[in-house]
Coordinates of N, CA and C in Angstrom, one line a residue:
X1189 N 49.7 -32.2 -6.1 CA 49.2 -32.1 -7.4 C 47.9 -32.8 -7.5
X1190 N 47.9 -34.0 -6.8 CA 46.8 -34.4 -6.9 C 45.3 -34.0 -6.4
X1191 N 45.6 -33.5 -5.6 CA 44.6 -32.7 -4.6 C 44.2 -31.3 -5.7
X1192 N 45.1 -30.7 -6.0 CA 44.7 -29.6 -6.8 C 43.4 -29.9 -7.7
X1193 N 43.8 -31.1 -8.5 CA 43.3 -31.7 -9.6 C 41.8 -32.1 -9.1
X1194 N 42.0 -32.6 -8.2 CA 40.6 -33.0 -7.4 C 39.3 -32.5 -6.8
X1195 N 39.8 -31.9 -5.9 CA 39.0 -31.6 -4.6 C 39.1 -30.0 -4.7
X1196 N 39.7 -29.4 -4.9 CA 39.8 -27.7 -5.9 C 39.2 -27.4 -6.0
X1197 N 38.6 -28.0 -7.9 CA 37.9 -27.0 -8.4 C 36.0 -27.0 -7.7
X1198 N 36.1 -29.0 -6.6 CA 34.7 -28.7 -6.8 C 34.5 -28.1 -5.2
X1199 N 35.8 -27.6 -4.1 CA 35.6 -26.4 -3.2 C 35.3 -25.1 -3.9
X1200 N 35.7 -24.9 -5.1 CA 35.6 -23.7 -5.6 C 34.4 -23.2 -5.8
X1201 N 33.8 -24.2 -6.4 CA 32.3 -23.9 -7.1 C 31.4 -24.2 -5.9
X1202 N 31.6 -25.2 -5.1 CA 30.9 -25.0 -4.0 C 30.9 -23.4 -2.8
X1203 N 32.3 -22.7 -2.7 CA 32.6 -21.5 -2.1 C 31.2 -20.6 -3.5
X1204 N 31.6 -20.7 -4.3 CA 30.9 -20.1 -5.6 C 29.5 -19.9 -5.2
X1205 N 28.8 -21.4 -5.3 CA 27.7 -21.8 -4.9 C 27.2 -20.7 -3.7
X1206 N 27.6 -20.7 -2.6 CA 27.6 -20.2 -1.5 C 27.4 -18.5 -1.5
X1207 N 28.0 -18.1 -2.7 CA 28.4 -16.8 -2.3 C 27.2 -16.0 -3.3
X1208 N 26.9 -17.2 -4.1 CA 25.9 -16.7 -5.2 C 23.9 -16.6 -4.4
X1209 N 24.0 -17.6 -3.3 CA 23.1 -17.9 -3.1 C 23.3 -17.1 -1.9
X1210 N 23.9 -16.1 -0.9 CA 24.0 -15.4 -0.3 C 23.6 -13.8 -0.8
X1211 N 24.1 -13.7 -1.6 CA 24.1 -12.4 -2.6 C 22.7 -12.3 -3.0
X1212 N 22.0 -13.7 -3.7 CA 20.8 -13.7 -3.9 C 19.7 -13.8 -3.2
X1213 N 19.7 -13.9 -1.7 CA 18.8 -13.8 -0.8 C 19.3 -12.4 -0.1
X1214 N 20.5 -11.6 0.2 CA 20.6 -9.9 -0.1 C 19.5 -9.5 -0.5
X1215 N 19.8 -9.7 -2.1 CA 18.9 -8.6 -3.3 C 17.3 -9.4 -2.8
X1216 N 17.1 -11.0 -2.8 CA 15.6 -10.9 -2.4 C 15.0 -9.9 -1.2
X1217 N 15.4 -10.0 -0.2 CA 15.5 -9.5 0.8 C 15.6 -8.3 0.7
X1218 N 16.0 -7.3 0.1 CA 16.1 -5.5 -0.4 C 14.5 -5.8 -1.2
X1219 N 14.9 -6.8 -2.5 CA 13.2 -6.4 -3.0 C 12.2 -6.4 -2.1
X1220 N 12.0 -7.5 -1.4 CA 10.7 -7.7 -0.7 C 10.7 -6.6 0.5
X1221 N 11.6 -5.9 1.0 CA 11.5 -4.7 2.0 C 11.2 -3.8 0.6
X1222 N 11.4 -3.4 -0.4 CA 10.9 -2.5 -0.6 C 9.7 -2.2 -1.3
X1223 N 9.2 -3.9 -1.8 CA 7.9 -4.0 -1.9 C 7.1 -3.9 -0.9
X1224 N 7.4 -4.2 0.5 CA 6.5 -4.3 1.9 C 6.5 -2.8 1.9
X1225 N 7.5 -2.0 1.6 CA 7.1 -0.2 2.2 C 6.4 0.1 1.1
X1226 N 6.1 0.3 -0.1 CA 5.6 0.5 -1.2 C 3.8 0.1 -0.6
X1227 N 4.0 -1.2 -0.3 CA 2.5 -1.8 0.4 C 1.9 -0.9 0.9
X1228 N 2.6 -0.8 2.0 CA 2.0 0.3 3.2 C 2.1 1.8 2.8
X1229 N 2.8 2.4 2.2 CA 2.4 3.5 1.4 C 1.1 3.9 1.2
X1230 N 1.4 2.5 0.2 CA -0.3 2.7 -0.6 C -1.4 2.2 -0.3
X1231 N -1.3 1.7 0.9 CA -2.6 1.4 1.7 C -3.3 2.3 2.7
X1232 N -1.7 3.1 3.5 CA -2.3 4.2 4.0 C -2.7 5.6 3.1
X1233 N -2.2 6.0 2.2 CA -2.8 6.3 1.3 C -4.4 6.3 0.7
X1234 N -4.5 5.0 0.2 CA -5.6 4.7 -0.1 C -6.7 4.7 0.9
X1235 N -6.2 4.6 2.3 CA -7.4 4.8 3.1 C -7.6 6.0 3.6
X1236 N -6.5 6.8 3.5 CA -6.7 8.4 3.4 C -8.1 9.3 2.6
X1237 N -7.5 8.6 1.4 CA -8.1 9.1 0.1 C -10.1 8.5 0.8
X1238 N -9.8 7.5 0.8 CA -11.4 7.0 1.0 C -11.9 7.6 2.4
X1239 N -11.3 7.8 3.7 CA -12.0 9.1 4.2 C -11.9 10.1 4.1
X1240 N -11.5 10.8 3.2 CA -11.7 12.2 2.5 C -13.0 11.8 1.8
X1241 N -12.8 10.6 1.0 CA -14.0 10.6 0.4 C -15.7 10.3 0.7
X1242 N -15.1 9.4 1.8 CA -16.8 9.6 3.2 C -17.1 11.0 3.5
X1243 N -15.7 11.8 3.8 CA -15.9 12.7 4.5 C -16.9 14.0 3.4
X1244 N -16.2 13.6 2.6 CA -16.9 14.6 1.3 C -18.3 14.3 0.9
X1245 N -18.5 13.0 0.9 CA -20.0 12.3 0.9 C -20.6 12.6 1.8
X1246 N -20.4 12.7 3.3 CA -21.4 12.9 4.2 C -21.8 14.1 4.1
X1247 N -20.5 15.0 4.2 CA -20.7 16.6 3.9 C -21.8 16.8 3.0
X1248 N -21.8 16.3 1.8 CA -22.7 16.5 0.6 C -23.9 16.1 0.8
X1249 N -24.4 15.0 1.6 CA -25.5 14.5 2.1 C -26.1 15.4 3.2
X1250 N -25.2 15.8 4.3 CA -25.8 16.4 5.3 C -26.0 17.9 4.9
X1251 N -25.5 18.8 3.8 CA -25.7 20.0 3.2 C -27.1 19.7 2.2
X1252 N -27.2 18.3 1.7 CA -28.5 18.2 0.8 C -29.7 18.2 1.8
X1253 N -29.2 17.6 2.6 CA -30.6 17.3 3.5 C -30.9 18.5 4.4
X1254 N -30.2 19.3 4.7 CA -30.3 20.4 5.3 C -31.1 21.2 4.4
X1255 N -30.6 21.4 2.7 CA -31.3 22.7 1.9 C -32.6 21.8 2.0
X1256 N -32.8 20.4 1.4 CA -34.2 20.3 1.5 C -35.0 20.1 2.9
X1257 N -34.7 20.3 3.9 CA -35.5 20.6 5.5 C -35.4 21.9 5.2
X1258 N -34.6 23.0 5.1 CA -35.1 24.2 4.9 C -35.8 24.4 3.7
X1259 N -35.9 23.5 2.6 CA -37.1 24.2 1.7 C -38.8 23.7 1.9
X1260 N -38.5 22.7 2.7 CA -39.8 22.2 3.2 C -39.8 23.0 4.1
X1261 N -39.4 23.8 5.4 CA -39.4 24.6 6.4 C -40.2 25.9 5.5
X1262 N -39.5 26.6 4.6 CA -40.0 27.8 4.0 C -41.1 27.3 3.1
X1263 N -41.6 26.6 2.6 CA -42.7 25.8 1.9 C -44.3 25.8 3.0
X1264 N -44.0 25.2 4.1 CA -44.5 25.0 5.5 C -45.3 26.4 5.6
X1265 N -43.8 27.5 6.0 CA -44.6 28.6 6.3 C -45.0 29.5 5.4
X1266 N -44.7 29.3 4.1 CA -45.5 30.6 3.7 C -46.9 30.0 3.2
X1267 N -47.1 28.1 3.4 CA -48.6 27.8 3.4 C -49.3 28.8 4.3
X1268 N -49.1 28.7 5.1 CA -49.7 29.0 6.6 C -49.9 30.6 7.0
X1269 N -49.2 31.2 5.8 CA -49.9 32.9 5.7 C -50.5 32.8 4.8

């Protein structure tokens, strides 16, 4: 009886303790993996998006500079007739 009274309830809360702070490094541990994939998603993502977007920029630059070499090209020759 005496042991009941004693040593019991503060095994119990100790097992308690234990199972709560097990449970709660689980669930930390699911968040933070699903925050880390979320991360990387959106970083490869994002760096996707930004070479599409060089790639769209260069395009646009090397199509600008091309019409104006060809309008200096056609400018050039019909000085010259």
């Amino acid at each position: 009886m005496f042991y009941n009274t004693t040593f019991a309830p503060a095994f119990e809360r100790e097992r308690r303790y234990k199972m709560m702070k097990q449970t709660f490094r689980k669930k930390s541990s699911e968040i933070i993996w699903k925050f880390k994939i979320k991360v990387l998603i959106f970083a490869a993502t994002f760096a996707k998006r930004k070479r599409q977007k060089s790639s769209l920029r260069d395009l646009h630059n090397s199509t600008s500079s091309t019409s104006i070499g060809e309008e200096i090209f056609r400018i050039d020759t019909v000085k010259e007739v």
